[in-house]
Amino acid sequence: MKTIGIIGAMPSELKDIRLTLGTAGIKNISGFDFYENMYHGNRIINVCCGIAKVNAALCTQVLIDNFNPDCIINTGVAGGMDSIVKVCDVVVSTEVMPHDLDLHFLNDYPPYCGIFKADDKLIKNAVNVCSDMGVNSFCGRIVSGEAFVSDNCLKAEIKEKFNPYAVDMESAAVGHACYLNKTPFVSVRCISDNADDDGAMSFDEFEKIAAKRVAEIVLKMTDNIKE
Ligand code: ADE
């Protein structure tokens, strides 16, 4: 039996996972509701962390401290940052990092790592599930920041600096906390918008569809995580 943590930022990103898993044991710790279920032989802990990096980092640490997961999957939606990535495609993180952390010359300080690598097995697992489901997926860098990006100029700036496949507001923090705790992780994100001037409109239209799609992918991934 493996213990698998699933973290989403918004209730919509956990809705279908919770529907499939059914009645859960719920523990409230540090303000987060952790839902615990047995599913196909694994213990699944799913939690809604709230928006942005502070919530995501705190929640990841509380999850690790209290449930000792073997791995963590960050699920949810994201903005597409590369023209080959279309709305409703999936981006699987190879690595995650903040796009809004400007250290200038303060680079050489703990934790001596600013780019957090995702786990190879979890990456392959996500890609295989997407391909089995006929979902277009791309592996690449996901960047996170304290803003919903819906502006052509900001998008261009982020693209120029970091060349990511997707942007969100949590993956970097989940990856950072997992790095410090030596917990394997991956972020699996379905594209709800293109992070451009039309981003907010597209998000309104596609967020629920994208969240549902990625929830199904992530639950299928748990079936491939065995002893
Ligand atoms: N999550 C979904 N779309 C996003 C965007 N455009 N910027 C940040 N986070 C997002």
XYZ file of N, CA, C and O in Angstrom, residues 20-191:
688
model
N -15.603 10.529 -6.905
C -15.201 9.150 -7.213
C -14.780 8.407 -5.950
O -15.116 7.234 -5.776
N -14.070 9.068 -5.072
C -13.546 8.377 -3.881
C -14.629 8.092 -2.846
O -14.486 7.181 -2.030
N -15.699 8.864 -2.870
C -16.816 8.627 -1.934
C -16.506 9.124 -0.531
O -15.594 9.933 -0.321
N -17.278 8.590 0.417
C -17.192 9.085 1.798
C -15.759 8.957 2.343
O -15.161 7.890 2.273
N -15.262 10.066 2.858
C -13.870 10.106 3.324
C -13.818 10.380 4.822
O -14.755 10.947 5.398
N -12.700 9.995 5.443
C -12.405 10.499 6.779
C -11.807 11.884 6.608
O -10.911 12.070 5.778
N -12.323 12.858 7.336
C -11.826 14.234 7.153
C -11.137 14.705 8.428
O -11.717 14.618 9.517
N -9.883 15.172 8.271
C -9.164 15.737 9.432
C -8.820 17.185 9.118
O -8.221 17.459 8.078
N -9.200 18.087 10.003
C -8.811 19.481 9.816
C -7.522 19.740 10.604
O -7.495 19.590 11.818
N -6.470 20.078 9.896
C -5.194 20.380 10.547
C -4.670 21.702 9.992
O -4.590 21.868 8.764
N -4.342 22.616 10.877
C -3.822 23.938 10.496
C -4.723 24.642 9.479
O -4.236 25.351 8.593
N -6.008 24.394 9.573
C -6.956 25.080 8.688
C -7.231 24.365 7.378
O -8.086 24.800 6.606
N -6.522 23.274 7.117
C -6.759 22.526 5.866
C -7.569 21.271 6.173
O -7.291 20.573 7.151
N -8.543 20.965 5.306
C -9.312 19.722 5.437
C -8.646 18.630 4.611
O -8.616 18.711 3.375
N -8.125 17.622 5.283
C -7.496 16.485 4.596
C -8.514 15.354 4.484
O -9.047 14.907 5.499
N -8.801 14.925 3.262
C -9.767 13.852 2.996
C -8.986 12.554 2.794
O -8.118 12.488 1.918
N -9.316 11.549 3.580
C -8.579 10.276 3.522
C -9.490 9.152 3.046
O -10.573 8.949 3.588
N -9.048 8.460 2.014
C -9.801 7.307 1.474
C -8.840 6.182 1.131
O -7.697 6.432 0.749
N -9.331 4.955 1.184
C -8.621 3.842 0.551
C -9.185 3.745 -0.869
O -10.393 3.856 -1.081
N -8.305 3.557 -1.843
C -8.757 3.481 -3.240
C -7.870 2.498 -3.987
O -6.664 2.738 -4.122
N -8.475 1.402 -4.424
C -7.753 0.365 -5.180
C -6.435 -0.015 -4.494
O -5.399 -0.121 -5.138
N -6.484 -0.157 -3.175
C -5.306 -0.651 -2.439
C -4.340 0.423 -1.966
O -3.387 0.110 -1.250
N -4.541 1.671 -2.355
C -3.691 2.759 -1.867
C -4.469 3.671 -0.912
O -5.699 3.758 -0.985
N -3.716 4.324 -0.047
C -4.333 5.347 0.813
C -4.169 6.685 0.109
O -3.032 7.095 -0.202
N -5.288 7.339 -0.184
C -5.240 8.631 -0.889
C -5.641 9.740 0.091
O -6.700 9.660 0.721
N -4.788 10.747 0.175
C -5.119 11.925 0.989
C -5.276 13.092 0.018
O -4.305 13.461 -0.656
N -6.489 13.641 -0.091
C -6.628 14.805 -0.974
C -6.985 16.041 -0.156
O -7.697 15.958 0.839
N -6.458 17.168 -0.608
C -6.623 18.402 0.170
C -6.677 19.606 -0.766
O -5.983 19.656 -1.781
N -7.526 20.550 -0.393
C -7.621 21.819 -1.117
C -6.751 22.832 -0.371
O -7.028 23.146 0.788
N -5.703 23.331 -1.028
C -4.733 24.177 -0.312
C -5.072 25.666 -0.371
O -4.557 26.450 0.410
N -5.952 26.058 -1.319
C -6.175 27.495 -1.527
C -5.191 28.021 -2.559
O -4.239 27.337 -2.952
N -5.432 29.264 -2.957
C -4.678 29.842 -4.068
C -3.305 30.365 -3.610
O -3.187 30.952 -2.544
N -2.324 30.176 -4.444
C -0.987 30.797 -4.389
C -0.011 30.069 -3.467
O -0.353 29.128 -2.762
N 1.245 30.560 -3.514
C 2.377 29.763 -3.050
C 2.432 29.575 -1.534
O 2.849 28.514 -1.078
N 2.028 30.577 -0.763
C 2.098 30.406 0.698
C 1.154 29.292 1.132
O 1.533 28.376 1.886
N -0.086 29.341 0.645
C -1.048 28.278 0.969
C -0.521 26.918 0.540
O -0.624 25.932 1.270
N 0.028 26.868 -0.665
C 0.462 25.584 -1.222
C 1.655 25.011 -0.444
O 1.702 23.808 -0.175
N 2.594 25.875 -0.065
C 3.772 25.397 0.677
C 3.373 24.901 2.065
O 3.788 23.828 2.507
N 2.548 25.706 2.739
C 2.087 25.316 4.080
C 1.338 23.996 4.042
O 1.584 23.087 4.840
N 0.426 23.897 3.096
C -0.418 22.714 2.997
C 0.423 21.473 2.688
O 0.202 20.398 3.268
N 1.400 21.627 1.801
C 2.266 20.495 1.453
C 3.031 20.033 2.688
O 3.136 18.828 2.960
N 3.538 20.986 3.469
C 4.301 20.607 4.669
C 3.404 19.917 5.693
O 3.798 18.909 6.294
N 2.206 20.445 5.880
C 1.283 19.833 6.858
C 0.892 18.425 6.405
O 0.821 17.489 7.213
N 0.682 18.276 5.106
C 0.369 16.952 4.539
C 1.521 15.974 4.810
O 1.303 14.836 5.266
N 2.732 16.415 4.555
C 3.895 15.543 4.743
C 4.080 15.198 6.231
O 4.267 14.035 6.599
N 3.975 16.194 7.093
C 4.191 15.970 8.529
C 3.166 15.012 9.125
O 3.480 14.240 10.024
N 1.940 15.095 8.651
C 0.857 14.346 9.300
C 0.497 13.030 8.625
O -0.109 12.164 9.249
N 0.827 12.880 7.335
C 0.395 11.675 6.612
C 1.559 10.914 5.969
O 1.367 9.841 5.439
N 2.746 11.484 5.993
C 3.949 10.837 5.469
C 3.725 10.204 4.086
O 3.967 8.991 3.905
N 3.257 10.977 3.100
C 2.957 10.392 1.788
C 4.217 9.882 1.082
O 5.302 10.445 1.243
N 4.036 8.809 0.295
C 5.144 8.298 -0.525
C 5.411 9.229 -1.695
O 6.526 9.264 -2.231
N 4.373 9.905 -2.140
C 4.548 10.886 -3.223
C 3.378 11.870 -3.194
O 2.354 11.612 -2.552
N 3.565 12.985 -3.898
C 2.521 14.014 -3.952
C 2.270 14.405 -5.406
O 3.220 14.637 -6.172
N 0.986 14.440 -5.757
C 0.601 14.914 -7.086
C -0.155 16.226 -6.907
O -1.122 16.293 -6.161
N 0.333 17.255 -7.581
C -0.373 18.534 -7.579
C -1.249 18.579 -8.826
O -0.755 18.466 -9.948
N -2.547 18.696 -8.607
C -3.486 18.662 -9.722
C -4.140 20.027 -9.906
O -4.195 20.813 -8.964
N -4.629 20.296 -11.098
C -5.371 21.540 -11.304
C -5.256 22.072 -12.715
O -4.846 21.349 -13.630
N -5.620 23.329 -12.845
C -5.603 23.977 -14.151
C -4.414 24.941 -14.210
O -3.789 25.232 -13.190
N -4.115 25.391 -15.419
C -2.985 26.317 -15.587
C -3.188 27.122 -16.858
O -4.024 26.779 -17.706
N -2.392 28.154 -16.977
C -2.379 28.946 -18.204
C -1.313 28.408 -19.147
O -0.199 28.100 -18.713
N -1.642 28.291 -20.419
C -0.677 27.799 -21.408
C 0.325 28.893 -21.749
O -0.049 30.047 -21.959
N 1.613 28.520 -21.797
C 2.660 29.514 -22.051
C 3.441 29.242 -23.328
O 4.379 29.956 -23.644
N 3.092 28.183 -24.037
C 3.783 27.870 -25.284
C 2.708 27.687 -26.350
O 1.661 27.081 -26.076
N 2.992 28.163 -27.559
C 1.927 28.139 -28.572
C 1.524 26.718 -28.975
O 0.434 26.513 -29.485
N 2.383 25.722 -28.691
C 1.956 24.348 -29.033
C 0.968 23.781 -28.007
O 0.294 22.796 -28.278
N 0.901 24.402 -26.836
C -0.002 23.911 -25.789
C -1.359 24.605 -25.933
O -1.431 25.821 -25.869
N -2.403 23.813 -26.136
C -3.738 24.380 -26.365
C -4.633 24.170 -25.138
O -4.378 23.282 -24.321
N -5.704 24.960 -25.084
C -6.683 24.802 -24.001
C -7.199 23.363 -24.005
O -7.498 22.799 -25.065
N -7.264 22.784 -22.813
C -7.681 21.382 -22.547
C -6.558 20.360 -22.764
O -6.745 19.178 -22.458
N -5.382 20.770 -23.284
C -4.209 19.903 -23.255
C -3.706 19.823 -21.804
O -4.091 20.641 -20.954
N -2.813 18.861 -21.579
C -2.263 18.698 -20.229
C -0.760 18.977 -20.250
O -0.059 18.558 -21.175
N -0.294 19.709 -19.246
C 1.150 19.886 -19.069
C 1.576 19.133 -17.806
O 0.992 19.297 -16.739
N 2.580 18.282 -17.980
C 3.160 17.512 -16.869
C 4.488 18.175 -16.540
O 5.337 18.343 -17.428
N 4.679 18.538 -15.280
C 5.905 19.281 -14.926
C 7.129 18.383 -14.997
O 7.146 17.297 -14.415
N 8.162 18.818 -15.704
C 9.479 18.198 -15.542
C 10.192 18.885 -14.374
O 10.983 18.293 -13.673
N 9.878 20.179 -14.201
C 10.456 20.964 -13.101
C 9.551 22.167 -12.861
O 8.768 22.550 -13.739
N 9.662 22.716 -11.670
C 8.829 23.867 -11.312
C 9.694 24.936 -10.658
O 10.718 24.615 -10.033
N 9.290 26.189 -10.803
C 10.021 27.291 -10.167
C 9.125 28.533 -10.123
O 8.181 28.637 -10.906
N 9.416 29.443 -9.203
C 8.649 30.692 -9.196
C 9.064 31.579 -10.364
O 10.228 31.540 -10.783
N 8.130 32.367 -10.903
C 8.520 33.329 -11.949
C 8.601 34.745 -11.394
O 8.963 35.676 -12.102
N 8.263 34.905 -10.107
C 8.203 36.254 -9.535
C 9.143 36.420 -8.343
O 8.931 37.271 -7.498
N 10.170 35.573 -8.269
C 11.149 35.686 -7.190
C 12.404 36.315 -7.774
O 13.064 35.720 -8.623
N 12.721 37.534 -7.339
C 13.859 38.238 -7.911
C 14.949 38.348 -6.854
O 14.900 39.221 -5.987
N 15.926 37.453 -6.906
C 16.954 37.393 -5.854
C 18.140 38.304 -6.143
O 19.007 38.465 -5.289
N 18.183 38.901 -7.333
C 19.337 39.699 -7.742
C 20.621 38.921 -7.489
O 20.824 37.878 -8.063
N 21.440 39.373 -6.506
C 22.722 38.704 -6.237
C 22.594 37.714 -5.062
O 23.569 37.116 -4.655
N 21.372 37.524 -4.519
C 21.219 36.689 -3.309
C 20.939 35.237 -3.672
O 20.024 34.607 -3.165
N 21.753 34.697 -4.554
C 21.457 33.367 -5.073
C 21.992 32.234 -4.217
O 21.384 31.183 -4.130
N 23.120 32.474 -3.560
C 23.828 31.362 -2.950
C 23.459 31.173 -1.480
O 24.299 31.245 -0.595
N 22.177 30.951 -1.252
C 21.689 30.758 0.116
C 20.791 29.530 0.152
O 20.300 29.083 -0.884
N 20.567 28.975 1.367
C 19.703 27.797 1.454
C 18.350 28.079 0.802
O 17.873 29.208 0.897
N 17.719 27.108 0.145
C 18.158 25.699 0.097
C 19.102 25.394 -1.075
O 19.249 24.239 -1.454
N 19.762 26.387 -1.636
C 20.723 26.214 -2.740
C 20.086 25.545 -3.951
O 20.743 24.789 -4.670
N 18.833 25.778 -4.125
C 18.118 25.195 -5.265
C 16.908 26.082 -5.534
O 16.152 26.387 -4.614
N 16.761 26.504 -6.755
C 15.619 27.360 -7.085
C 14.707 26.746 -8.128
O 13.657 27.289 -8.450
N 15.154 25.613 -8.685
C 14.357 24.912 -9.698
C 14.149 23.498 -9.172
O 15.121 22.795 -8.889
N 12.911 23.113 -9.012
C 12.608 21.850 -8.327
C 12.175 20.799 -9.340
O 11.189 20.991 -10.056
N 12.953 19.713 -9.396
C 12.728 18.658 -10.396
C 11.590 17.750 -9.957
O 11.569 17.290 -8.805
N 10.728 17.436 -10.886
C 9.662 16.466 -10.610
C 10.223 15.051 -10.733
O 11.303 14.837 -11.290
N 9.481 14.102 -10.192
C 9.917 12.698 -10.158
C 9.694 12.029 -11.524
O 8.597 12.103 -12.093
N 10.741 11.366 -12.021
C 10.662 10.771 -13.371
C 9.548 9.740 -13.509
O 8.856 9.692 -14.518
N 9.389 8.900 -12.469
C 8.356 7.852 -12.552
C 6.961 8.469 -12.600
O 6.088 7.999 -13.338
N 6.757 9.505 -11.806
C 5.437 10.162 -11.793
C 5.187 10.877 -13.123
O 4.057 10.908 -13.625
N 6.239 11.453 -13.703
C 6.102 12.117 -15.005
C 5.655 11.086 -16.041
O 4.672 11.303 -16.778
N 6.355 9.935 -16.085
C 6.019 8.890 -17.068
C 4.607 8.381 -16.845
O 3.848 8.155 -17.792
N 4.262 8.187 -15.588
C 2.921 7.730 -15.220
C 1.868 8.690 -15.805
O 0.914 8.262 -16.469
N 2.053 9.983 -15.581
C 1.075 10.977 -16.076
C 0.992 10.942 -17.601
O -0.116 10.960 -18.184
N 2.135 10.869 -18.247
C 2.161 10.862 -19.723
C 1.453 9.611 -20.262
O 0.659 9.689 -21.211
N 1.712 8.459 -19.630
C 1.070 7.213 -20.082
C -0.442 7.271 -19.914
O -1.183 6.836 -20.796
N -0.886 7.790 -18.773
C -2.337 7.879 -18.548
C -2.968 8.808 -19.592
O -4.010 8.482 -20.175
N -2.326 9.943 -19.859
C -2.858 10.879 -20.869
C -2.944 10.174 -22.216
O -3.967 10.277 -22.910
N -1.898 9.446 -22.567
C -1.901 8.807 -23.885
C -2.975 7.718 -23.943
O -3.691 7.607 -24.938
N -3.162 6.939 -22.856
C -4.243 5.931 -22.812
C -5.618 6.580 -22.971
O -6.535 5.983 -23.522
N -5.755 7.805 -22.443
C -7.060 8.486 -22.501
C -7.225 9.310 -23.780
O -8.260 9.954 -23.975
N -6.188 9.333 -24.614
C -6.264 10.133 -25.839
C -6.188 11.628 -25.579
O -6.691 12.437 -26.362
N -5.545 11.996 -24.450
C -5.398 13.418 -24.106
C -4.010 13.878 -24.548
O -3.012 13.218 -24.258
N -3.951 15.007 -25.225
C -2.668 15.600 -25.637
C -1.899 16.035 -24.406
O -2.419 16.834 -23.617
N -0.660 15.572 -24.240
C 0.102 16.041 -23.081
C 1.496 16.500 -23.495
O 2.048 16.026 -24.500
N 2.035 17.406 -22.718
C 3.371 17.954 -22.952
C 4.124 17.944 -21.637
O 3.557 18.270 -20.602
N 5.405 17.572 -21.685
C 6.236 17.611 -20.482
C 7.110 18.851 -20.559
O 7.769 19.077 -21.585
N 7.158 19.615 -19.503
C 8.006 20.792 -19.523
C 7.944 21.537 -18.215
O 7.335 21.087 -17.242
N 8.585 22.687 -18.222
C 8.663 23.514 -17.017
C 7.325 24.196 -16.737
O 6.692 24.722 -17.649
N 6.930 24.181 -15.470
C 5.776 24.981 -15.028
C 6.302 26.040 -14.062
O 7.086 25.720 -13.156
N 5.891 27.292 -14.283
C 6.291 28.366 -13.357
C 5.067 28.857 -12.592
O 3.935 28.760 -13.067
N 5.320 29.378 -11.396
C 4.230 29.824 -10.527
C 4.510 31.219 -9.999
O 5.671 31.565 -9.738
N 3.438 31.983 -9.807
C 3.592 33.333 -9.261
C 2.337 33.773 -8.547
O 1.308 33.110 -8.587
N 2.455 34.944 -7.923
C 1.364 35.447 -7.085
C 0.354 36.256 -7.883
O -0.171 37.242 -7.384
N 0.104 35.865 -9.122
C -0.881 36.584 -9.921
C -1.465 35.650 -10.971
O -0.761 34.763 -11.478
N -2.730 35.851 -11.249
C -3.337 35.188 -12.403
C -2.840 35.952 -13.632
O -3.068 37.156 -13.754
N -2.144 35.275 -14.520
C -1.564 35.954 -15.686
C -2.613 36.016 -16.795
O -3.037 34.990 -17.316
N -3.030 37.219 -17.092
C -3.983 37.390 -18.201
C -3.650 38.710 -18.898
O -4.445 39.646 -18.919
N -2.445 38.745 -19.399
C -1.924 39.977 -19.970
C -0.810 39.602 -20.953
O 0.145 38.913 -20.579
N -0.952 40.044 -22.200
C 0.017 39.660 -23.237
C 1.444 40.074 -22.881
O 2.390 39.336 -23.141
N 1.592 41.281 -22.277
C 2.949 41.777 -21.986
C 3.598 40.964 -20.876
O 4.766 40.556 -20.992
N 2.839 40.701 -19.794
C 3.392 39.911 -18.689
C 3.714 38.497 -19.168
O 4.756 37.923 -18.823
N 2.841 37.955 -20.001
C 3.089 36.614 -20.547
C 4.413 36.596 -21.329
O 5.238 35.694 -21.147
N 4.600 37.609 -22.170
C 5.819 37.673 -22.988
C 7.062 37.778 -22.102
O 8.097 37.146 -22.369
N 6.961 38.580 -21.037
C 8.095 38.739 -20.100
C 8.455 37.409 -19.441
O 9.630 37.041 -19.340
N 7.436 36.699 -18.964
C 7.669 35.416 -18.276
C 8.251 34.400 -19.259
O 9.172 33.648 -18.946
N 7.709 34.414 -20.469
C 8.164 33.481 -21.505
C 9.645 33.730 -21.831
O 10.436 32.803 -21.920
N 9.974 34.978 -21.970
C 11.348 35.376 -22.301
C 12.330 34.924 -21.206
O 13.400 34.406 -21.475
N 11.929 35.096 -19.941
C 12.836 34.772 -18.827
C 12.925 33.280 -18.556
O 13.991 32.768 -18.223
N 11.791 32.555 -18.659
C 11.761 31.180 -18.120
C 11.385 30.105 -19.143
O 11.526 28.929 -18.865
N 10.829 30.500 -20.275
C 10.449 29.553 -21.312
C 9.617 28.363 -20.787
O 9.957 27.212 -21.054
N 8.553 28.649 -20.040
C 7.760 27.552 -19.474
C 6.701 27.034 -20.449
O 6.399 27.701 -21.439
N 6.154 25.871 -20.142
C 4.996 25.360 -20.887
C 3.690 25.858 -20.280
O 2.687 25.952 -20.968
N 3.715 26.110 -18.968
C 2.480 26.527 -18.299
C 2.802 27.419 -17.111
O 3.915 27.381 -16.569
N 1.791 28.209 -16.726
C 1.921 29.069 -15.541
C 0.747 28.781 -14.606
O -0.375 28.583 -15.060
N 1.059 28.738 -13.317
C -0.008 28.608 -12.324
C 0.410 29.395 -11.092
O 1.298 30.254 -11.180
N -0.195 29.110 -9.944
C 0.120 29.886 -8.752
C 0.594 29.019 -7.574
O 0.804 29.544 -6.484
N 0.772 27.710 -7.807
C 1.104 26.807 -6.685
C 2.230 25.802 -6.936
O 2.931 25.413 -5.984
N 2.380 25.332 -8.176
C 3.286 24.192 -8.420
C 4.673 24.393 -7.821
O 5.257 23.458 -7.244
N 5.229 25.603 -7.959
C 6.592 25.853 -7.474
C 6.686 25.650 -5.968
O 7.700 25.159 -5.453
N 5.621 26.021 -5.264
C 5.637 25.895 -3.800
C 5.501 24.441 -3.371
O 6.165 24.004 -2.423
N 4.656 23.687 -4.070
C 4.527 22.258 -3.765
C 5.880 21.582 -4.033
O 6.382 20.809 -3.209
N 6.487 21.912 -5.169
C 7.779 21.335 -5.525
C 8.868 21.703 -4.530
O 9.706 20.873 -4.170
N 8.844 22.948 -4.071
C 9.832 23.433 -3.104
C 9.716 22.655 -1.784
O 10.720 22.148 -1.252
N 8.485 22.546 -1.290
C 8.273 21.822 -0.021
C 8.639 20.346 -0.186
O 9.229 19.743 0.720
N 8.308 19.767 -1.322
C 8.639 18.347 -1.562
C 10.151 18.155 -1.647
O 10.697 17.172 -1.148
N 10.830 19.099 -2.270
C 12.309 19.036 -2.356
C 12.927 19.017 -0.954
O 13.797 18.197 -0.656
N 12.457 19.923 -0.096
C 13.028 20.010 1.259
C 12.770 18.741 2.064
O 13.537 18.387 2.954
N 11.668 18.058 1.753
C 11.285 16.845 2.507
C 11.644 15.549 1.783
O 11.263 14.474 2.234
N 12.331 15.683 0.647
C 12.700 14.510 -0.172
C 11.483 13.658 -0.519
O 11.520 12.430 -0.464
N 10.399 14.310 -0.865
C 9.175 13.609 -1.252
C 8.998 13.752 -2.764
O 8.980 14.874 -3.280
N 8.882 12.623 -3.487
C 8.690 12.719 -4.940
C 7.369 13.438 -5.278
O 6.369 13.222 -4.600
N 7.403 14.281 -6.302
C 6.178 14.999 -6.676
C 6.116 15.183 -8.190
O 7.119 15.053 -8.904
N 4.912 15.470 -8.636
C 4.731 15.961 -10.001
C 3.519 16.886 -9.985
O 2.616 16.724 -9.161
N 3.540 17.847 -10.884
C 2.384 18.705 -11.056
C 1.754 18.368 -12.412
O 2.466 18.324 -13.423
N 0.468 18.088 -12.392
C -0.245 17.731 -13.624
C -1.351 18.754 -13.808
O -2.254 18.864 -12.972
N -1.251 19.525 -14.869
C -2.148 20.673 -15.035
C -2.814 20.653 -16.394
O -2.151 20.486 -17.424
N -4.118 20.845 -16.387
C -4.866 20.944 -17.643
C -5.053 22.434 -17.969
O -5.384 23.236 -17.093
N -4.822 22.769 -19.204
C -4.809 24.185 -19.606
C -6.245 24.740 -19.724
O -7.062 24.212 -20.466
